CSV table of C-alpha atoms in Angstrom, one decimal:
chain,number,residue,atom,x,y,z
A,183,MET,CA,0.0,0.0,0.0
A,184,VAL,CA,1.3,3.4,-0.9
A,185,ASN,CA,0.3,7.1,-0.5
A,186,LYS,CA,0.4,9.3,-3.6
A,187,ILE,CA,2.6,12.4,-3.7
A,188,GLU,CA,0.9,15.1,-5.8
A,189,THR,CA,2.7,17.1,-8.5
A,190,GLU,CA,1.5,19.7,-10.8
A,191,LYS,CA,2.6,20.6,-14.3
A,192,GLU,CA,1.8,23.7,-16.3
A,193,SER,CA,0.2,23.2,-19.7
A,194,GLY,CA,1.6,24.9,-22.8
A,195,THR,CA,0.2,28.1,-24.3
A,196,VAL,CA,1.1,27.6,-28.0
A,197,PHE,CA,-0.2,24.5,-29.8
A,198,ALA,CA,0.9,23.3,-33.2
A,199,GLY,CA,0.0,20.5,-35.6
A,200,ILE,CA,2.9,19.5,-37.9
A,201,ASP,CA,2.1,17.4,-40.9
A,202,CYS,CA,5.3,15.6,-41.9
A,203,ARG,CA,3.9,13.3,-44.7
A,204,GLU,CA,5.4,15.3,-47.5
A,205,ALA,CA,8.8,16.8,-48.3
A,206,PHE,CA,8.1,20.0,-46.4
A,207,PRO,CA,5.9,20.1,-43.3
A,208,LYS,CA,2.6,21.8,-43.2
A,209,VAL,CA,1.8,23.5,-39.9
A,210,CYS,CA,-1.2,24.9,-38.1
A,211,TYR,CA,-1.0,26.8,-34.8
A,212,GLN,CA,-3.3,28.1,-32.1
A,213,THR,CA,-2.9,30.1,-28.9
A,214,ARG,CA,-5.3,30.3,-26.0
A,215,GLU,CA,-6.7,33.6,-27.3
A,216,MET,CA,-7.6,32.1,-30.8
A,217,LYS,CA,-11.0,30.5,-31.4
A,218,GLU,CA,-9.6,28.1,-34.0
A,219,ALA,CA,-6.3,26.9,-35.5
A,220,GLN,CA,-4.7,28.9,-38.3
A,221,VAL,CA,-2.3,27.9,-41.1
A,222,LEU,CA,1.3,29.0,-40.2
A,223,PRO,CA,2.8,30.5,-43.4
A,224,LEU,CA,6.3,29.1,-44.0
A,225,ASP,CA,8.8,29.4,-46.8
A,226,PHE,CA,11.3,26.5,-46.9
A,227,SER,CA,13.5,28.0,-49.7
A,228,GLY,CA,17.1,27.2,-48.9
A,229,HIS,CA,16.2,24.7,-46.2
A,230,LYS,CA,17.6,21.3,-46.8
A,231,GLY,CA,17.1,18.3,-44.4
A,232,ARG,CA,14.5,17.5,-41.9
A,233,ASP,CA,16.3,19.2,-39.0
A,234,ALA,CA,16.5,22.5,-40.9
A,235,CYS,CA,12.8,22.4,-41.6
A,236,PHE,CA,12.1,21.8,-38.0
A,237,ARG,CA,14.3,24.8,-37.0
A,238,LYS,CA,12.3,26.9,-39.4
A,239,VAL,CA,9.0,25.7,-37.8
A,240,LEU,CA,10.2,26.3,-34.3
A,241,SER,CA,11.5,29.8,-35.2
A,242,ALA,CA,8.1,30.7,-36.6
A,243,LEU,CA,6.2,29.3,-33.6
A,244,LYS,CA,8.3,31.3,-31.2
A,245,ARG,CA,6.7,34.5,-32.6
A,246,TYR,CA,3.6,33.5,-30.7
A,247,GLY,CA,5.0,32.3,-27.4
A,248,LYS,CA,8.1,31.1,-25.5
A,249,LYS,CA,9.8,28.0,-26.7
A,250,GLU,CA,9.2,26.2,-23.5
A,251,GLU,CA,5.4,26.8,-23.8
A,252,ILE,CA,5.0,25.2,-27.2
A,253,ARG,CA,3.2,21.8,-27.5
A,254,ALA,CA,3.1,20.1,-30.9
A,255,ALA,CA,1.7,16.9,-32.4
A,256,MET,CA,3.5,15.5,-35.5
A,257,ILE,CA,1.8,13.4,-38.2
A,258,LEU,CA,4.2,10.9,-39.6
A,259,PRO,CA,3.9,8.7,-42.7
A,260,ASP,CA,5.3,5.7,-40.9
A,261,LEU,CA,4.9,4.9,-37.2
A,262,SER,CA,7.5,2.2,-36.9
A,263,ARG,CA,9.7,2.6,-33.8
A,264,GLU,CA,12.7,3.4,-36.0
A,265,GLU,CA,11.0,6.1,-38.0
A,266,VAL,CA,9.4,7.7,-34.9
A,267,GLY,CA,12.9,7.7,-33.3
A,268,ARG,CA,14.4,9.4,-36.4
A,269,TYR,CA,11.8,12.2,-36.5
A,270,LEU,CA,12.0,12.9,-32.8
A,271,LYS,CA,15.8,13.0,-33.0
A,272,ASP,CA,15.8,15.5,-35.8
A,273,ALA,CA,13.1,17.6,-34.1
A,274,CYS,CA,15.1,17.7,-30.8
A,275,GLU,CA,18.3,18.5,-32.6
A,276,ALA,CA,16.4,21.5,-34.2
A,277,GLY,CA,15.6,22.7,-30.7
A,278,PHE,CA,12.3,21.1,-29.7
A,279,LEU,CA,12.1,19.3,-26.3
A,280,GLU,CA,10.9,15.7,-26.5
A,281,ASP,CA,8.2,16.2,-23.9
A,282,GLN,CA,6.7,18.9,-26.1
A,283,LEU,CA,6.0,16.5,-28.9
A,284,GLN,CA,3.4,13.9,-29.6
A,285,VAL,CA,3.5,11.6,-32.6
A,286,ILE,CA,0.3,10.4,-34.5
A,287,SER,CA,-0.8,8.8,-37.7
A,288,GLU,CA,-2.8,10.2,-40.6
A,289,PRO,CA,-6.1,8.5,-39.5
A,290,GLU,CA,-5.6,9.7,-35.9
A,291,SER,CA,-5.3,13.3,-37.1
A,292,ILE,CA,-8.7,12.9,-38.9
A,293,VAL,CA,-10.2,11.6,-35.7
A,294,HIS,CA,-9.0,14.6,-33.6
A,295,PHE,CA,-10.1,17.0,-36.3
A,296,VAL,CA,-13.7,15.6,-36.4
A,297,MET,CA,-14.0,15.2,-32.6
A,298,HIS,CA,-13.2,18.9,-32.1
A,299,GLN,CA,-16.3,19.8,-34.2
A,300,THR,CA,-19.8,20.1,-32.8
A,301,ASN,CA,-21.5,16.8,-32.4
A,302,ASP,CA,-24.0,17.4,-35.2
A,303,ILE,CA,-21.0,17.0,-37.6
A,304,TRP,CA,-20.3,13.4,-36.4
A,305,GLN,CA,-23.8,12.4,-35.6
A,306,HIS,CA,-23.6,9.9,-38.5
A,307,ARG,CA,-20.8,8.8,-40.8
A,308,VAL,CA,-18.3,11.4,-42.0
A,309,TRP,CA,-16.5,11.2,-45.3
A,310,PHE,CA,-13.2,12.9,-46.3
A,311,LEU,CA,-12.7,13.3,-50.0
A,312,GLU,CA,-9.2,14.3,-51.1
A,313,PHE,CA,-9.1,15.2,-54.8
A,314,GLU,CA,-6.0,14.3,-56.8
A,315,THR,CA,-5.2,14.5,-60.5
A,316,GLU,CA,-7.1,11.3,-61.5
A,317,GLU,CA,-8.2,9.8,-58.2
A,318,VAL,CA,-10.2,10.7,-55.1
A,319,LYS,CA,-8.9,9.4,-51.8
A,320,ALA,CA,-12.0,8.7,-49.8
A,321,THR,CA,-11.9,8.0,-46.0
A,322,CYS,CA,-14.9,7.2,-43.8
A,323,LEU,CA,-15.1,7.9,-40.1
A,324,GLU,CA,-17.9,6.6,-37.7
A,325,VAL,CA,-18.4,7.3,-34.0
A,326,ASN,CA,-20.0,4.6,-31.7
A,327,LYS,CA,-21.8,6.9,-29.2
A,328,ARG,CA,-23.1,4.0,-27.1
A,329,MET,CA,-19.7,3.2,-25.6
A,330,SER,CA,-18.0,5.2,-22.9
A,331,PRO,CA,-15.6,6.6,-23.9
A,332,MET,CA,-17.0,6.9,-27.4
A,333,LEU,CA,-15.3,4.6,-29.9
A,334,VAL,CA,-14.1,6.3,-33.1
A,335,GLN,CA,-13.4,4.1,-36.1
A,336,VAL,CA,-11.6,5.1,-39.3
A,337,LYS,CA,-11.9,2.8,-42.3
A,338,GLU,CA,-9.1,2.0,-44.6
A,339,PRO,CA,-8.9,4.7,-47.3
A,340,GLU,CA,-10.4,3.9,-50.7
A,341,HIS,CA,-9.0,5.3,-54.0
A,342,TRP,CA,-11.6,6.0,-56.5
A,343,TYR,CA,-10.4,6.4,-60.1
A,344,VAL,CA,-12.4,9.2,-61.6
A,345,GLY,CA,-10.1,10.3,-64.4
A,346,SER,CA,-9.1,13.9,-65.2
A,347,LEU,CA,-11.4,16.8,-65.9
A,348,LEU,CA,-10.2,16.8,-69.5
A,349,ASP,CA,-11.6,13.4,-70.3
A,350,GLY,CA,-15.2,14.6,-69.6
A,351,ARG,CA,-16.3,11.7,-67.4
A,352,ARG,CA,-14.8,12.7,-64.0
A,353,ASP,CA,-18.1,14.1,-62.7
A,354,GLU,CA,-20.1,11.0,-63.8
A,355,ARG,CA,-17.6,8.6,-62.3
A,356,LEU,CA,-17.4,10.5,-59.0
A,357,CYS,CA,-21.3,10.6,-58.9
A,358,GLN,CA,-21.4,6.9,-59.2
A,359,GLU,CA,-18.8,6.3,-56.5
A,360,VAL,CA,-20.5,8.7,-54.1
A,361,ARG,CA,-24.0,7.2,-54.6
A,362,LYS,CA,-22.6,3.6,-54.1
A,363,ARG,CA,-20.9,4.5,-50.7
A,364,PHE,CA,-23.4,7.0,-49.3
A,365,GLU,CA,-26.5,4.8,-49.7
A,366,LYS,CA,-25.0,2.3,-47.2
A,367,GLY,CA,-25.9,4.5,-44.2
A,368,LYS,CA,-26.6,8.1,-43.2
A,369,VAL,CA,-23.8,10.7,-43.8
A,370,SER,CA,-23.9,13.8,-41.7
A,371,ALA,CA,-20.9,15.6,-43.1
A,372,VAL,CA,-18.4,15.6,-45.9
A,373,PHE,CA,-15.0,17.4,-46.0
A,374,LEU,CA,-13.4,18.2,-49.3
A,375,SER,CA,-9.8,19.1,-50.1
A,376,GLY,CA,-8.1,19.7,-53.4
A,377,THR,CA,-11.3,21.0,-55.1
A,378,ASP,CA,-13.9,23.7,-54.9
A,379,LEU,CA,-16.5,21.3,-56.3
A,380,ASN,CA,-17.8,24.0,-58.7
A,381,SER,CA,-21.1,23.5,-60.4
A,382,THR,CA,-19.6,23.6,-63.9
A,383,ASP,CA,-17.2,20.7,-63.5
A,384,TYR,CA,-19.1,18.7,-60.9
A,385,LYS,CA,-22.8,19.3,-61.7
A,386,LYS,CA,-24.1,15.8,-60.9
A,387,SER,CA,-21.7,14.8,-58.1
A,388,ARG,CA,-22.1,18.1,-56.4
A,389,GLU,CA,-25.8,17.6,-56.1
A,390,VAL,CA,-25.4,14.1,-54.6
A,391,ILE,CA,-22.7,15.1,-52.2
A,392,CYS,CA,-24.5,18.2,-50.9
A,393,SER,CA,-27.9,16.6,-50.5
A,394,ARG,CA,-29.2,16.7,-46.9
A,395,ARG,CA,-25.8,16.9,-45.3
A,396,ARG,CA,-23.2,19.5,-44.4
A,397,VAL,CA,-20.3,19.9,-46.8
A,398,PHE,CA,-17.1,21.8,-46.0
A,399,LEU,CA,-14.0,22.8,-48.0
A,400,ALA,CA,-11.1,21.7,-45.7
A,401,ASP,CA,-7.7,23.4,-45.7
A,402,GLN,CA,-4.9,21.4,-44.0
A,403,LEU,CA,-7.4,19.4,-41.9
A,404,HIS,CA,-4.7,16.9,-40.9
A,405,ALA,CA,-2.5,19.6,-39.4
A,406,ARG,CA,-5.6,21.2,-37.8
A,407,GLY,CA,-6.5,17.8,-36.2
A,408,ALA,CA,-3.0,17.4,-34.8
A,409,CYS,CA,-3.1,21.0,-33.5
A,410,GLY,CA,-6.4,20.1,-31.6
A,411,LEU,CA,-4.7,17.1,-30.0
A,412,ALA,CA,-1.7,19.2,-28.9
A,413,GLY,CA,-4.2,21.6,-27.3
A,414,ASP,CA,-5.9,18.7,-25.4
A,415,GLY,CA,-2.6,17.5,-23.9
A,416,LYS,CA,-2.1,13.8,-23.1
A,417,GLY,CA,-4.9,13.5,-20.6
A,418,GLN,CA,-8.1,11.4,-20.9
A,419,LYS,CA,-10.5,12.2,-23.7
A,420,PRO,CA,-14.2,11.5,-24.1
A,421,TYR,CA,-13.4,9.4,-27.2
A,422,LEU,CA,-11.1,6.6,-28.0
A,423,PHE,CA,-9.5,5.8,-31.4
A,424,LEU,CA,-8.3,2.2,-31.7
A,425,ASN,CA,-5.6,1.1,-34.0
A,426,GLU,CA,-2.6,-1.2,-33.8
A,427,GLN,CA,-0.6,1.5,-32.0
A,428,THR,CA,-3.2,2.3,-29.4
A,429,LEU,CA,-2.5,1.6,-25.7
A,430,LEU,CA,-5.5,-0.3,-24.4
A,431,TYR,CA,-4.5,-0.5,-20.7
A,432,ASN,CA,-4.5,1.9,-17.9
A,433,VAL,CA,-1.7,1.5,-15.3
A,434,GLY,CA,-2.8,1.9,-11.7
A,435,ILE,CA,-1.2,1.3,-8.4
A,436,LYS,CA,-3.0,0.4,-5.2
A,437,SER,CA,-2.8,3.3,-2.8
A,438,CYS,CA,-4.4,5.0,0.2
A,439,GLU,CA,-5.9,8.4,0.0
A,440,ALA,CA,-7.7,10.1,3.0
A,441,GLY,CA,-7.7,6.7,4.8
A,442,ASN,CA,-9.5,4.9,2.0
A,443,ASP,CA,-8.1,2.2,-0.3
A,444,THR,CA,-8.1,3.3,-3.9
A,445,VAL,CA,-6.2,2.8,-7.2
A,446,HIS,CA,-4.2,5.7,-8.4
A,447,THR,CA,-3.9,5.9,-12.2
A,448,VAL,CA,-0.2,6.4,-13.2
A,449,LEU,CA,-0.7,6.1,-16.9
A,450,SER,CA,-4.0,6.4,-19.0
A,451,ALA,CA,-4.9,4.3,-22.0
A,452,GLY,CA,-5.8,5.8,-25.4
A,453,CYS,CA,-2.4,7.2,-26.4
A,454,SER,CA,0.1,5.5,-28.7
A,455,TRP,CA,1.9,2.7,-26.8
A,456,TYR,CA,5.4,4.0,-27.8
A,457,GLU,CA,4.6,7.4,-26.2
A,458,ALA,CA,3.1,5.8,-23.1
A,459,LYS,CA,5.4,6.7,-20.2
A,460,ALA,CA,4.8,8.3,-16.8
A,461,SER,CA,6.2,8.5,-13.3
A,462,CYS,CA,5.1,9.3,-9.8
A,463,GLU,CA,6.5,9.3,-6.3
A,464,VAL,CA,4.9,7.2,-3.6
A,465,LEU,CA,5.3,6.6,0.1
A,466,LEU,CA,5.4,2.9,1.2
A,467,LEU,CA,3.0,2.3,4.1
A,468,MET,CA,3.3,-1.4,4.7
A,469,GLU,CA,5.3,-4.4,3.4
A,470,PRO,CA,7.8,-3.8,0.5
A,471,LEU,CA,5.2,-4.7,-2.1
A,472,LEU,CA,3.7,-2.6,-4.9
A,473,GLU,CA,0.3,-3.8,-6.2
A,474,PHE,CA,-0.5,-2.9,-9.8
A,475,SER,CA,-3.8,-3.0,-11.7
A,476,PHE,CA,-4.1,-2.9,-15.5
A,477,PRO,CA,-7.8,-2.4,-16.5
A,478,SER,CA,-8.5,-2.6,-20.2
A,479,MET,CA,-10.4,0.1,-22.1
A,480,LEU,CA,-12.4,-2.8,-23.7
A,481,GLY,CA,-13.8,-3.9,-20.4
A,482,GLY,CA,-13.4,-7.1,-18.4
A,483,GLU,CA,-11.5,-7.9,-15.3
A,484,PRO,CA,-8.3,-5.9,-14.8
A,485,VAL,CA,-4.9,-7.7,-15.0
A,486,ARG,CA,-3.4,-7.5,-11.5
A,487,ALA,CA,0.2,-8.1,-10.5
A,488,GLY,CA,2.6,-7.5,-7.6
A,489,MET,CA,6.2,-6.3,-7.4
A,490,PHE,CA,8.3,-7.2,-4.4
A,491,LEU,CA,11.1,-4.8,-3.4
A,492,THR,CA,13.7,-7.3,-2.3
A,493,ASP,CA,16.3,-6.0,0.3
A,494,LEU,CA,14.6,-2.6,0.7
A,495,PRO,CA,16.0,-1.2,4.0
A,496,LYS,CA,13.5,-1.5,7.0
A,497,ARG,CA,12.1,1.9,7.9
A,498,PRO,CA,9.1,3.2,9.8
A,499,LYS,CA,5.7,3.3,8.1
A,500,GLY,CA,5.7,6.1,5.5
A,501,ALA,CA,9.5,6.6,5.6
A,502,SER,CA,10.3,5.0,2.3
A,503,ARG,CA,9.9,7.3,-0.7
A,504,LEU,CA,9.9,5.6,-4.0
A,505,LEU,CA,10.0,6.8,-7.6
A,506,VAL,CA,7.8,4.6,-9.9
A,507,GLU,CA,8.6,4.9,-13.6
A,508,VAL,CA,6.4,3.2,-16.2
A,509,HIS,CA,6.7,2.8,-20.0
A,510,PHE,CA,5.6,0.3,-22.6
A,511,SER,CA,7.9,-1.7,-24.9
A,512,SER,CA,5.1,-3.1,-26.9
A,513,PRO,CA,1.2,-2.6,-26.9
A,514,ILE,CA,0.9,-5.4,-24.3
A,515,GLN,CA,4.2,-5.2,-22.4
A,516,CYS,CA,4.6,-2.8,-19.5
A,517,GLU,CA,8.1,-2.0,-18.1
A,518,VAL,CA,8.2,-0.8,-14.5
A,519,LYS,CA,11.3,0.6,-12.6
A,520,VAL,CA,11.1,1.5,-8.9
A,521,THR,CA,13.9,3.5,-7.3
A,522,ASP,CA,14.4,3.9,-3.5
A,523,LEU,CA,14.7,7.7,-2.8
A,524,GLY,CA,15.0,7.3,1.0
A,525,PHE,CA,13.3,9.9,3.3
A,526,GLY,CA,15.4,13.0,4.0
A,527,GLU,CA,18.7,13.0,6.0
A,528,MET,CA,17.3,10.5,8.6
A,529,TYR,CA,16.8,7.7,6.0
A,530,PRO,CA,19.1,8.3,3.1
A,531,SER,CA,18.6,6.6,-0.3
A,532,SER,CA,20.0,3.0,-0.6
A,533,ASP,CA,20.6,3.6,-4.3
A,534,LEU,CA,18.6,0.4,-4.9
A,535,TYR,CA,16.2,0.0,-7.8
A,536,TRP,CA,14.0,-2.8,-9.1
A,537,ARG,CA,12.8,-3.6,-12.6
A,538,GLU,CA,9.8,-5.7,-13.6
A,539,THR,CA,8.1,-6.6,-16.9
A,540,PHE,CA,4.4,-7.3,-17.0
A,541,VAL,CA,2.9,-9.0,-20.1
A,542,LEU,CA,-0.8,-8.0,-20.4
A,543,GLU,CA,-2.3,-10.5,-22.7
A,544,GLU,CA,-4.4,-13.6,-22.6
A,545,GLN,CA,-2.4,-16.7,-23.3
A,546,GLU,CA,-3.3,-20.4,-23.7
A,547,GLU,CA,-2.0,-23.1,-21.4
A,548,GLU,CA,-1.4,-26.7,-22.6
A,549,ASP,CA,-4.8,-27.8,-21.4
A,550,GLY,CA,-6.4,-25.1,-23.5
A,551,THR,CA,-7.7,-22.9,-20.7
A,552,GLY,CA,-6.9,-19.2,-20.9
A,553,CYS,CA,-5.0,-17.4,-18.2
A,554,ARG,CA,-3.7,-13.8,-17.8
A,555,LEU,CA,-0.2,-13.0,-16.9
C-alpha cells in the first residue's frame, strides 16, 4: 500500500500540428486567445534536411510564445519505432524538447479534427474526399456513441479512379462512387480538399454530395486535427481511437488516500503505446510490495500483479519514498522501474532499484484454458 505524492505541471500556451507526410511540413497553430487553428505561413526555400525544416517551424512558432510553452503533435507517414525515433531525434536537434512532442498517424489526425467539431457533424458517418489528378482518396469515419468513452473508427482509405477533368467523365464517375458509398448509411458531413466542387465541373456529383448533409472545403485538416490534439494534452479524452498503436491498458497502483483504499492511475490508455510513459512518487505504508492494476479500455476484469522490493531497508511506516517509472515496450508489455529515494537525512537513499516486466495479454495453457499474466 502506498500514499500518492501530488505534483502539478503547467500546460503549454502555443499549440501546433505539424504534418510531416510530404517533403516539407505543413503547420497549423493556435494560442489560448484564438478560437480556431490557423495555417502557419512558411517558406522553406534554402532549407535542406528535416532538422533544418524543424528549425524553421520552431522559429516561426516562437513568434507566438516562449519555446518552453510550445506543445506540438506531428503526423508521420510511418509509425515504426525506428521512424518515430528518427523524426524525434531530428526535431530535438532542431531545438524542440521531446516532452513537447506527440506523434500520431494520418487516421488519428482525422479523428481529432472531427471530434473537435460540434456533435452534429459526427452524428452519423463522416467522409473525407481528397481530390488528386485522376483519383479521389476517400476515408470514412464513424463514432459509436453507445460506448464510454465513445469509440471512433476510421476505415481504410479507398482510392476512386475518376479520371481527369479533361476526359469529360470525371463528374459522372465521381457521382457513381458517391452514390454507391453514401447509400449504405446516413452521412452527416463531408469534408473536401483539393477542389472547390464547382457546379460547372461537378454538376451531378455536387448535387449528390450536398444533398441533406453539411459539406465543407477543408484546408490542411490533418494539421488542424493534430493541433487540436496538442491543445488537449495527453490526458483522458471522451473518445477513443483504436488502431494497432493504441495503448488499451490503464496502469494503476493500489494506494491509500484520506484513509481509503483506492487505485491511483499512473498512466492512462488511449495514447500510442510508444509514447506511453509516466512517473510518480509514492510513500510505502506497509510491506515492501507494490500492487499494480491494468484495466483494459475494452472492459473485463483488470490484470493484477505485484512487485516485491527485495532488500529494501527496513524503515518506519511512510518513511520510504519511491520513484515509480512506467513505460511500454510493446502494446501489451509494460516495463516498471522503482527507485528507492529514502526519506530525508534521517533515512538516506539506498541507491537500490528494481525492474519488472508485466505482459498484459491472454495466453493459452497446454490444457487449452486461458490465463492472464
